[in-house]
mmCIF file of C-alpha atoms in Angstrom:
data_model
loop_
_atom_site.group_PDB
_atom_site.id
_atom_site.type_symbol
_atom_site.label_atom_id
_atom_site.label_comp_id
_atom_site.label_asym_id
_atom_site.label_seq_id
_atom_site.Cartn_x
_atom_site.Cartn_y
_atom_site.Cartn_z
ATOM 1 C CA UNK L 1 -9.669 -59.736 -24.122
ATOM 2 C CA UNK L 2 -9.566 -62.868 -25.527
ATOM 3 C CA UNK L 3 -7.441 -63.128 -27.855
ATOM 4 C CA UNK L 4 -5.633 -65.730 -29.915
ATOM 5 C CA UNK L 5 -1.806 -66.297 -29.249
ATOM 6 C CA UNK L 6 -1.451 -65.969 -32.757
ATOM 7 C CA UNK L 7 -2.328 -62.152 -33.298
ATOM 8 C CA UNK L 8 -0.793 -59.254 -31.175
ATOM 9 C CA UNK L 9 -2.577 -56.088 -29.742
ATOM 10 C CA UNK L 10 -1.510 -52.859 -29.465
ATOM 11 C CA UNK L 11 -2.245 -49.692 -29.782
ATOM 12 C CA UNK L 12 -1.419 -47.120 -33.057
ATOM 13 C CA UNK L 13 -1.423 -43.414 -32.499
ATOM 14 C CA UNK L 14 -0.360 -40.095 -34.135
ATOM 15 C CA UNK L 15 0.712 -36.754 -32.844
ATOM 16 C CA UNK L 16 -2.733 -34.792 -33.044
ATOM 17 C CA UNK L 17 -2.573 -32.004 -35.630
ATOM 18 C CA UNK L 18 -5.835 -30.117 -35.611
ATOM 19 C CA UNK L 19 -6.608 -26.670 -34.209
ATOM 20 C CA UNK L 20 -4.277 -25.045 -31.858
ATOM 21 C CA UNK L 21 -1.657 -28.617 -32.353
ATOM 22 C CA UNK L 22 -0.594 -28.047 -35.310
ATOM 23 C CA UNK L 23 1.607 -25.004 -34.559
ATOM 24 C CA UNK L 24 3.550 -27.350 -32.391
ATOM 25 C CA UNK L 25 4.091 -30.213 -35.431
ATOM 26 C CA UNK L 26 6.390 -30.524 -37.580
ATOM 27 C CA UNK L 27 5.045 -29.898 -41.224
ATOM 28 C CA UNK L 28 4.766 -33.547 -42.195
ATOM 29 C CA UNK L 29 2.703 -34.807 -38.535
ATOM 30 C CA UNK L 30 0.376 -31.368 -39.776
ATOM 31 C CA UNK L 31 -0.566 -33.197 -43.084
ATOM 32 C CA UNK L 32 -0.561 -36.385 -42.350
ATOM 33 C CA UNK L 33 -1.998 -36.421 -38.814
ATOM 34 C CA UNK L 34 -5.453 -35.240 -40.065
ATOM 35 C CA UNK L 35 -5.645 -37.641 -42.729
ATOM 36 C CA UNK L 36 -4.880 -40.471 -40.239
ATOM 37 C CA UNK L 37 -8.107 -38.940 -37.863
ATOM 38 C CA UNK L 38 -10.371 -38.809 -40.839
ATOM 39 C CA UNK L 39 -9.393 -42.464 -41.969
ATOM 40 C CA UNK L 40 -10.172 -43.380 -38.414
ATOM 41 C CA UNK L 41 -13.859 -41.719 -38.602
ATOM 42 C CA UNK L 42 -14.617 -43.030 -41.534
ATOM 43 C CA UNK L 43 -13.786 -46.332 -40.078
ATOM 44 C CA UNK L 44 -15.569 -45.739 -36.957
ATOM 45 C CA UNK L 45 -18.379 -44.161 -39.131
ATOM 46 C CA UNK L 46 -19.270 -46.852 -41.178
ATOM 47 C CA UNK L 47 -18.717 -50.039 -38.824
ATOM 48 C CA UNK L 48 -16.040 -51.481 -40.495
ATOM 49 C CA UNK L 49 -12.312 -52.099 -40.118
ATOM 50 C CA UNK L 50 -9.118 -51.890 -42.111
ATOM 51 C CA UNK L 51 -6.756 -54.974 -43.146
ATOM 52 C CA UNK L 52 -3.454 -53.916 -43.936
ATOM 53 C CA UNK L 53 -1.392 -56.095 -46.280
ATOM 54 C CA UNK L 54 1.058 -58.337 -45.675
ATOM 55 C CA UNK L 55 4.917 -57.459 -45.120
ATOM 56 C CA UNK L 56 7.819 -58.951 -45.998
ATOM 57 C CA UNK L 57 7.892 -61.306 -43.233
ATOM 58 C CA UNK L 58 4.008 -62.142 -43.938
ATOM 59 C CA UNK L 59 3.165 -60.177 -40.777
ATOM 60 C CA UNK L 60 -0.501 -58.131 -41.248
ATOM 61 C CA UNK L 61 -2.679 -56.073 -39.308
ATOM 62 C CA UNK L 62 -6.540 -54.808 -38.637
ATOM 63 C CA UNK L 63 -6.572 -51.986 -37.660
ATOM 64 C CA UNK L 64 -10.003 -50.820 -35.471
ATOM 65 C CA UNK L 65 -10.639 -47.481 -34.752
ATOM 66 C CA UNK L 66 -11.044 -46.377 -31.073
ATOM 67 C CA UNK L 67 -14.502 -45.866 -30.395
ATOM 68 C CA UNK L 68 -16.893 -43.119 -30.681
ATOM 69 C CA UNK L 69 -20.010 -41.775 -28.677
ATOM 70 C CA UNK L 70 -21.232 -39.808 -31.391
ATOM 71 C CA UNK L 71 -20.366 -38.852 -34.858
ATOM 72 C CA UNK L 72 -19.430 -34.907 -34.579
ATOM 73 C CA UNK L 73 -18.983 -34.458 -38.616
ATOM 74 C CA UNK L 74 -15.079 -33.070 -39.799
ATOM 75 C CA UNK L 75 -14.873 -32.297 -35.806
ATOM 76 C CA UNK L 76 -12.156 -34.113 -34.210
ATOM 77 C CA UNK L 77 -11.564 -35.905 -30.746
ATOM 78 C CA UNK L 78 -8.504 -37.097 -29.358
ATOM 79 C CA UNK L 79 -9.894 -40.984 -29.873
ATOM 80 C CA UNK L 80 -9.714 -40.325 -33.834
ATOM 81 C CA UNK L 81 -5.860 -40.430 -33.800
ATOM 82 C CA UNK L 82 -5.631 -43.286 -32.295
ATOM 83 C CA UNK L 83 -6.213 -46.733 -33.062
ATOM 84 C CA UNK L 84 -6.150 -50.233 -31.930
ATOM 85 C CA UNK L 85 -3.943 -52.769 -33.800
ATOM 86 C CA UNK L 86 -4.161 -56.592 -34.364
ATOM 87 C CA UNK L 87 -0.999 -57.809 -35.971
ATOM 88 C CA UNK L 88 -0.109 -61.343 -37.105
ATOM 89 C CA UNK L 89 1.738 -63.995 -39.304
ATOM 90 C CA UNK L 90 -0.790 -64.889 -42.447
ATOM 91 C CA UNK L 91 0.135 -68.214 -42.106
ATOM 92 C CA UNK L 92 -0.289 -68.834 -38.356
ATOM 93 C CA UNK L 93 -3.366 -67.072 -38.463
ATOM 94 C CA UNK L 94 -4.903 -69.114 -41.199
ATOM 95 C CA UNK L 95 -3.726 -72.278 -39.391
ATOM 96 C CA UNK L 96 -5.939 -70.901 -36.119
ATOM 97 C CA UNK L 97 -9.079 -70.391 -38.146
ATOM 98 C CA UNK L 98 -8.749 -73.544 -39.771
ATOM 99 C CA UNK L 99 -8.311 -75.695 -36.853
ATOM 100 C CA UNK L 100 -11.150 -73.662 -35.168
ATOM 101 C CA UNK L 101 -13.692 -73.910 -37.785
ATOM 102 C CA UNK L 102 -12.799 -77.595 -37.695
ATOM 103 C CA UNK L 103 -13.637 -77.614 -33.850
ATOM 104 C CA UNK L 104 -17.319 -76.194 -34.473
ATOM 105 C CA UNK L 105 -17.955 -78.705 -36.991
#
């Protein structure tokens, strides 16, 4: 991957609550852990991405869903509770962009 020392990869996932799982959650992962998958398809569905806003400590994220081989409708895969994370400062990350779009001109 090539990416910029300013942003920070990882990986977001949540306990999978669907079908037989959910016995095994606690009642809060059951709720929530669905919602989280179907954010994710909807993501992967229509090509797009989610920006989460800034912190405290102007950290924020975009958040890309894993990818899909097909969409399978309200049927869940592992790979839709999971999700791949970018995270950086809003200021460092503006300060990349800028000096790169000054490099292409």
């Amino acid at each position: 991957d090539n990416i910029p020392a300013c942003l920070h990869k990882c990986t977001l996932a949540v306990n999978r609550g669907d079908g037989a799982y959910a016995s095994k959650l606690e009642r809060y992962h059951v709720t929530n852990s669905p919602k989280f998958a179907k954010f994710m398809k909807r993501l992967q569905h229509e090509s797009i991405v989610a920006i989460l806003a800034p912190d405290k400590h102007g950290r924020f994220g975009i958040l890309f869903p894993s990818p899909q081989t097909s969409w399978n409708g309200d049927i869940y895969s592992k790979d839709d509770f999971c999700a791949t994370l970018f995270v950086g400062k809003i200021n460092a990350v503006k300060k990349y962009l800028d000096e790169e779009g000054a490099a292409k001109q």
